[in-house]
mmCIF file of N, CA and C in Angstrom:
data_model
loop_
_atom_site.group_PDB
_atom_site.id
_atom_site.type_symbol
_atom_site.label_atom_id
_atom_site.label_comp_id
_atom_site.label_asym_id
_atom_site.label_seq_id
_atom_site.Cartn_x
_atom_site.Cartn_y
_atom_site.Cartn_z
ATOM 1 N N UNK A 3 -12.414 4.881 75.893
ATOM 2 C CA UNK A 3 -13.765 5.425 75.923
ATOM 3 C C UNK A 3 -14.229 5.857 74.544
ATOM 4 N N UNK A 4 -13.512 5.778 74.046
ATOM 5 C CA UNK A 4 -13.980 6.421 72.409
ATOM 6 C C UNK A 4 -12.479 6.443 70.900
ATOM 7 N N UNK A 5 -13.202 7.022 69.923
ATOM 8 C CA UNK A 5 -11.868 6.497 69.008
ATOM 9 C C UNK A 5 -12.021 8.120 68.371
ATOM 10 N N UNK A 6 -11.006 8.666 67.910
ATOM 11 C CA UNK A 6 -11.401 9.915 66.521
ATOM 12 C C UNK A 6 -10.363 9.453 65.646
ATOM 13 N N UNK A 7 -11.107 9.803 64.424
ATOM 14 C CA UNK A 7 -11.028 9.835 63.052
ATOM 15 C C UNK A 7 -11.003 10.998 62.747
ATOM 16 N N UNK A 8 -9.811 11.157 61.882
ATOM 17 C CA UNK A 8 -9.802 12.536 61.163
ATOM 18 C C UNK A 8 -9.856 12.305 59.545
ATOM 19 N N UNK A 9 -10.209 12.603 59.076
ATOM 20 C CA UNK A 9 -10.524 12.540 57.484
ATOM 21 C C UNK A 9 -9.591 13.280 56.571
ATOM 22 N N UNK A 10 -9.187 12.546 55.073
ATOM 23 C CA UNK A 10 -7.485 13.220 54.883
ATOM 24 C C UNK A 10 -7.900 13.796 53.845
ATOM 25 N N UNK A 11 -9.285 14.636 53.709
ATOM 26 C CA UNK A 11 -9.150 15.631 52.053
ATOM 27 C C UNK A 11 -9.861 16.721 52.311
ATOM 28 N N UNK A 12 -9.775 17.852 51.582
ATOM 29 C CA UNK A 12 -10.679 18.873 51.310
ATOM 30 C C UNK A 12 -10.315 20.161 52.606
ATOM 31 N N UNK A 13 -10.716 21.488 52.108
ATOM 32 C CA UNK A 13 -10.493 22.411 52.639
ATOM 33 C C UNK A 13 -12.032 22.736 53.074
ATOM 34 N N UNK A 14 -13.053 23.289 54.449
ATOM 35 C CA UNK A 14 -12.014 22.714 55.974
ATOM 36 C C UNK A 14 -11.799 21.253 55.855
ATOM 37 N N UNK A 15 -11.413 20.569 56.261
ATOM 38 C CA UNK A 15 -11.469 19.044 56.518
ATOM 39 C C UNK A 15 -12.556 18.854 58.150
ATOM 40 N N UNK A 16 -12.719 17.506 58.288
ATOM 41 C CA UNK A 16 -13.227 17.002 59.076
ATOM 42 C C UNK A 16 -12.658 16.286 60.051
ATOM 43 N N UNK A 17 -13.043 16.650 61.176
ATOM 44 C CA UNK A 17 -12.387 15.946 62.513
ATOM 45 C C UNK A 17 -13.800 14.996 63.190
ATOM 46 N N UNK A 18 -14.326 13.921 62.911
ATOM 47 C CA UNK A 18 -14.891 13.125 63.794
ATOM 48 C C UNK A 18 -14.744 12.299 64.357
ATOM 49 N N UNK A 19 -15.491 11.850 65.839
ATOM 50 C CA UNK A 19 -15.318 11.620 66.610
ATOM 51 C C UNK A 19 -16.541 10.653 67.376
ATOM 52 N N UNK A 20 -16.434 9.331 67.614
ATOM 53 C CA UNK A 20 -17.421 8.562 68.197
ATOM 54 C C UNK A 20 -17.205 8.143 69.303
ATOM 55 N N UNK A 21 -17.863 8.028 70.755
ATOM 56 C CA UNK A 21 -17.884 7.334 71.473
ATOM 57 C C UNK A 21 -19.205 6.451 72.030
ATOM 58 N N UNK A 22 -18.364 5.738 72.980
ATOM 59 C CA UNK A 22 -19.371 4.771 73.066
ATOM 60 C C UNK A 22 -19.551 4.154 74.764
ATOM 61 N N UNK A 23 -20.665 4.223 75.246
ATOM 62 C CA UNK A 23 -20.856 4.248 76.473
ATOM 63 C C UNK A 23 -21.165 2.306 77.131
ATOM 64 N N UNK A 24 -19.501 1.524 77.727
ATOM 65 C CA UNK A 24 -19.807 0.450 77.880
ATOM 66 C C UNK A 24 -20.074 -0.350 79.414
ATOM 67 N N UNK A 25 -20.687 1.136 80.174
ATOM 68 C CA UNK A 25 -21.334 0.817 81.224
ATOM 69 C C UNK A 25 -22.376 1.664 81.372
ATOM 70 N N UNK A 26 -22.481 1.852 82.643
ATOM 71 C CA UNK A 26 -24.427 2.747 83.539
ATOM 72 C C UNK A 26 -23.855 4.085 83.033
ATOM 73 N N UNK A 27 -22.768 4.287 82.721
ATOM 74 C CA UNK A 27 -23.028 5.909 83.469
ATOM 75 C C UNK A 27 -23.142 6.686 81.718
ATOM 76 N N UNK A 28 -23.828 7.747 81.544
ATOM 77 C CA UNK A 28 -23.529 8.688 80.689
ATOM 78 C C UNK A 28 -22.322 9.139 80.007
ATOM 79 N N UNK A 29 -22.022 9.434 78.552
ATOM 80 C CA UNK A 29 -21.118 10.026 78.526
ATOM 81 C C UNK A 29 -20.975 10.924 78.192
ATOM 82 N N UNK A 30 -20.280 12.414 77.815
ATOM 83 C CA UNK A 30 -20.346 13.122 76.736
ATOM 84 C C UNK A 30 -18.992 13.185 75.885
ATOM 85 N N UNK A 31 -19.294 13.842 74.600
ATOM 86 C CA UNK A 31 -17.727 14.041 73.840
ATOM 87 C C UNK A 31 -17.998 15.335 73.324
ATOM 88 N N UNK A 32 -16.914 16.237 73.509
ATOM 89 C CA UNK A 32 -17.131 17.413 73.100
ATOM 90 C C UNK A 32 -15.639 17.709 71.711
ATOM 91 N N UNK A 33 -16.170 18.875 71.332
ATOM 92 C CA UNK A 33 -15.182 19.373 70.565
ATOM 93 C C UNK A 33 -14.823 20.579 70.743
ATOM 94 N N UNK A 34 -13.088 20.898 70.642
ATOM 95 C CA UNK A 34 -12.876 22.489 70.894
ATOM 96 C C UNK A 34 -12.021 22.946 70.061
ATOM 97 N N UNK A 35 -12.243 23.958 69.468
ATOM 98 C CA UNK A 35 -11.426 24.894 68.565
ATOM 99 C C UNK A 35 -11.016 26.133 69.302
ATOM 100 N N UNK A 36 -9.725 26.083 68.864
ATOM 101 C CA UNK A 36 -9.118 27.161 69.394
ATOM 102 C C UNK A 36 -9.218 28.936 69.039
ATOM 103 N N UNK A 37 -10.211 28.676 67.875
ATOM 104 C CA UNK A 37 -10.683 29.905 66.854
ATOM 105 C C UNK A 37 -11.733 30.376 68.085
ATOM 106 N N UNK A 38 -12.230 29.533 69.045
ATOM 107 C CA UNK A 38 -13.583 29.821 69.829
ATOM 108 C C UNK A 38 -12.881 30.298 71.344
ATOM 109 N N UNK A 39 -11.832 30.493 71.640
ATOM 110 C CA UNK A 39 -10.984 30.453 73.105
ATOM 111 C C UNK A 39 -12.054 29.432 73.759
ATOM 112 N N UNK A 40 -11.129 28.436 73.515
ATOM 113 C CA UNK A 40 -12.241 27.267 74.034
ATOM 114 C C UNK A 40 -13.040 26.482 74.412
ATOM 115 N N UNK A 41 -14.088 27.265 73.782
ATOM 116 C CA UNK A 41 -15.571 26.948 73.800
ATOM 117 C C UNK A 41 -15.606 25.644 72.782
ATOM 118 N N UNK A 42 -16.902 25.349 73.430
ATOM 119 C CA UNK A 42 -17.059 23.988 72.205
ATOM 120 C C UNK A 42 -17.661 24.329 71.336
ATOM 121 N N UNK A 43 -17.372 23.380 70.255
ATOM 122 C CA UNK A 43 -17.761 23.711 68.757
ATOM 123 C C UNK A 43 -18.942 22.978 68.563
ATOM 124 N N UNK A 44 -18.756 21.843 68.850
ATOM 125 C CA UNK A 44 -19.791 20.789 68.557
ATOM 126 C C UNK A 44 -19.490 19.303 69.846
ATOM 127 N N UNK A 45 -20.701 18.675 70.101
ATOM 128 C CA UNK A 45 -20.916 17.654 71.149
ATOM 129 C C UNK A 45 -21.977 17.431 71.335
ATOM 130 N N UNK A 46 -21.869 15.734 72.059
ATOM 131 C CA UNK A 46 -22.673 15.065 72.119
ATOM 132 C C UNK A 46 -22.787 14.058 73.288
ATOM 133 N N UNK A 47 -23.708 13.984 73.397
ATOM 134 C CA UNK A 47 -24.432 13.181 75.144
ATOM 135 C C UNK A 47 -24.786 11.727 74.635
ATOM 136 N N UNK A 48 -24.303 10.704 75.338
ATOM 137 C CA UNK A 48 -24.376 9.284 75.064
ATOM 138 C C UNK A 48 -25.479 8.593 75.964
ATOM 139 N N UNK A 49 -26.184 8.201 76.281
ATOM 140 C CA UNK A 49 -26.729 7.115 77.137
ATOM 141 C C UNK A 49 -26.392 6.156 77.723
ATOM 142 N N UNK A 50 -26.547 5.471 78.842
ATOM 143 C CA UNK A 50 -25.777 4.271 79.058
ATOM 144 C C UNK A 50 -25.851 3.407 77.818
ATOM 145 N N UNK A 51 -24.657 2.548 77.935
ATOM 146 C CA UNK A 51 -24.505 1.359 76.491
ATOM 147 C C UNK A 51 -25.487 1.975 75.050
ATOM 148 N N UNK A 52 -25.245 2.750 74.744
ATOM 149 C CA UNK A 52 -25.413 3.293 74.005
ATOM 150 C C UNK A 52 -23.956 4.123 72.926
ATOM 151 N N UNK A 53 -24.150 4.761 71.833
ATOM 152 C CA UNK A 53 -22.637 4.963 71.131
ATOM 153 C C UNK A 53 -23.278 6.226 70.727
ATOM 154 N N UNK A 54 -22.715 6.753 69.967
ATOM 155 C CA UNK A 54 -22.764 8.461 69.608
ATOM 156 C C UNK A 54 -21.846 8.817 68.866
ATOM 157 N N UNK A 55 -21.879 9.955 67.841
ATOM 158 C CA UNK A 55 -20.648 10.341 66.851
ATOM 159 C C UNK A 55 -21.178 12.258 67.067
ATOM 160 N N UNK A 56 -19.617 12.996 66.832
ATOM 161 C CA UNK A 56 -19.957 14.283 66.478
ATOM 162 C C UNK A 56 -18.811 14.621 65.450
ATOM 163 N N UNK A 57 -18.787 15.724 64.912
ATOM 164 C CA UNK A 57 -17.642 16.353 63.960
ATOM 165 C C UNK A 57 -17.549 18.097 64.181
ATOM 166 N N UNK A 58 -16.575 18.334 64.034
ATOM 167 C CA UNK A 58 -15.991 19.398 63.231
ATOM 168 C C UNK A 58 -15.286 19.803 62.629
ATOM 169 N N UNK A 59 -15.238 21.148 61.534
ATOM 170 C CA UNK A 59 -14.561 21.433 60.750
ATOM 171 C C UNK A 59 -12.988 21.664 61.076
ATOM 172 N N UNK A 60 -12.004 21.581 60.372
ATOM 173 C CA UNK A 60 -10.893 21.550 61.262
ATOM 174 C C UNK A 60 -9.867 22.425 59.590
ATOM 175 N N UNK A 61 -8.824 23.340 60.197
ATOM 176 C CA UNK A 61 -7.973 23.761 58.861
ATOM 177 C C UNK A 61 -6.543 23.304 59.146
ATOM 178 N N UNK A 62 -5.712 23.163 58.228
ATOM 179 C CA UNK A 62 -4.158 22.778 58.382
ATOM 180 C C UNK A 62 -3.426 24.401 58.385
ATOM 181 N N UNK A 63 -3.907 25.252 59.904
ATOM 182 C CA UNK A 63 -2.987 26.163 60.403
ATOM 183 C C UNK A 63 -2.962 25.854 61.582
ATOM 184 N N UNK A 64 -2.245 26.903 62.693
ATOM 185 C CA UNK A 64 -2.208 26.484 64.028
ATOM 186 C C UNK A 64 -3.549 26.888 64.845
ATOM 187 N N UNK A 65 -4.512 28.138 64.461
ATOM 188 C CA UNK A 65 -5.475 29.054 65.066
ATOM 189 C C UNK A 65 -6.752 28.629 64.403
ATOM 190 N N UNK A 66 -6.469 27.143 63.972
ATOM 191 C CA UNK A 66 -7.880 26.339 63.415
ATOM 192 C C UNK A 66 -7.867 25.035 63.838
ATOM 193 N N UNK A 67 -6.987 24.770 64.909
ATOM 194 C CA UNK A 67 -6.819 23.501 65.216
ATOM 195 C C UNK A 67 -8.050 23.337 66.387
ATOM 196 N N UNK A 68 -8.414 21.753 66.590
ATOM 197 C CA UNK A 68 -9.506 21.165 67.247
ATOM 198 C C UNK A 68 -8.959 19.526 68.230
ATOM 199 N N UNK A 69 -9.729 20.181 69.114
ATOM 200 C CA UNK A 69 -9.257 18.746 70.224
ATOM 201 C C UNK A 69 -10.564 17.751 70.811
ATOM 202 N N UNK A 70 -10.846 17.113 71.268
ATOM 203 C CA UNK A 70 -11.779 16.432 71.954
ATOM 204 C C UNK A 70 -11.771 16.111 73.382
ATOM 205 N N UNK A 71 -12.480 16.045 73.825
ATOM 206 C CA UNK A 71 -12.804 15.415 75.497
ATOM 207 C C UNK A 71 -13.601 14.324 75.670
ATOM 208 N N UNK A 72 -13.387 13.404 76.230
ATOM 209 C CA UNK A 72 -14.492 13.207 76.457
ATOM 210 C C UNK A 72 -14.939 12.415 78.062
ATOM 211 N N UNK A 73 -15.750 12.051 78.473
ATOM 212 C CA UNK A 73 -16.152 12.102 80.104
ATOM 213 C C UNK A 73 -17.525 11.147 80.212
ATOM 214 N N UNK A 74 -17.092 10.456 81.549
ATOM 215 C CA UNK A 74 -18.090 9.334 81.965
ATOM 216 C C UNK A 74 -18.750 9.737 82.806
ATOM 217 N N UNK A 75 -18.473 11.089 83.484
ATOM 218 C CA UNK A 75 -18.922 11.653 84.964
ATOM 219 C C UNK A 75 -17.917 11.252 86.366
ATOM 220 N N UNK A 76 -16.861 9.853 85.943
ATOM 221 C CA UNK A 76 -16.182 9.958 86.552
ATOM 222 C C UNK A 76 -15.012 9.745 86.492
ATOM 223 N N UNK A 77 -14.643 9.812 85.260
ATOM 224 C CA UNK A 77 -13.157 9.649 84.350
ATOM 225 C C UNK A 77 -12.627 11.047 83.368
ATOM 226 N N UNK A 78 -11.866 11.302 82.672
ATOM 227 C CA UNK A 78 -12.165 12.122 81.586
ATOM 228 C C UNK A 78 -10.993 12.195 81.067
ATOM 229 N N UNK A 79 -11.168 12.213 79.278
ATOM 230 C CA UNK A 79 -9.612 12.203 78.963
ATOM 231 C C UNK A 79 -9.694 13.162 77.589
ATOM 232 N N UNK A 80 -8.834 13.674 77.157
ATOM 233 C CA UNK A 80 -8.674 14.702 76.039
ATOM 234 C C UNK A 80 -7.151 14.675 75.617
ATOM 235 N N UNK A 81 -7.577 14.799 74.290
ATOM 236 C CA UNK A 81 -6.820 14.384 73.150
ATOM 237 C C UNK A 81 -5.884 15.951 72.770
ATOM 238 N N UNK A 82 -4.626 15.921 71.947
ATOM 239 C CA UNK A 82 -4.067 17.046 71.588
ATOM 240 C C UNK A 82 -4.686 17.693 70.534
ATOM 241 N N UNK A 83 -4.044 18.738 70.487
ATOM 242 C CA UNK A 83 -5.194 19.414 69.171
ATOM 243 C C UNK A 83 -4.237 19.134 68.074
ATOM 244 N N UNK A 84 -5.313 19.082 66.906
ATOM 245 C CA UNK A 84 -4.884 18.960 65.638
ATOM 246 C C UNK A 84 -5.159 19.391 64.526
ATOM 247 N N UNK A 85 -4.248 19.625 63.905
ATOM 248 C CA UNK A 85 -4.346 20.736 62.367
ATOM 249 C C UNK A 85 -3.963 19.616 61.464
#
């Protein structure tokens, strides 16, 4: 349902994230930091066949790490978090 890219320089660094919607239904992709007790940081709503990108800032400790979700309305899968 989607791919992330994490980006390898700079203090915060960047965690983004694109998906891409290759049927009817909607998608979303969210982002969660654990700095937020897991609220989302940043996300984004796809359209059918339609694609979408979001990011967030991300640090190399454990209490700055960031994960993704993401969901068709009737699937959903999420990724480990990463520092």
């Amino acid at each position: 349902m989607g791919k992330l890219h994490l980006d390898g320089g700079g203090s915060p660094n960047s965690a983004t994230a694109d998906v891409q919607s290759t049927g009817p239904n909607t998608c979303w992709l969210a982002f969660w930091q654990r700095t937020t007790s897991g609220k989302t940081s940043q996300g984004v709503r796809v359209s059918p066949y339609s694609s979408g990108g979001a990011g967030s800032p991300y640090y190399h400790d454990s209490t700055h790490q960031v994960a993704i979700s993401i969901s068709n309305g009737v699937q959903e899968a999420g990724s480990n978090w990463y520092n």
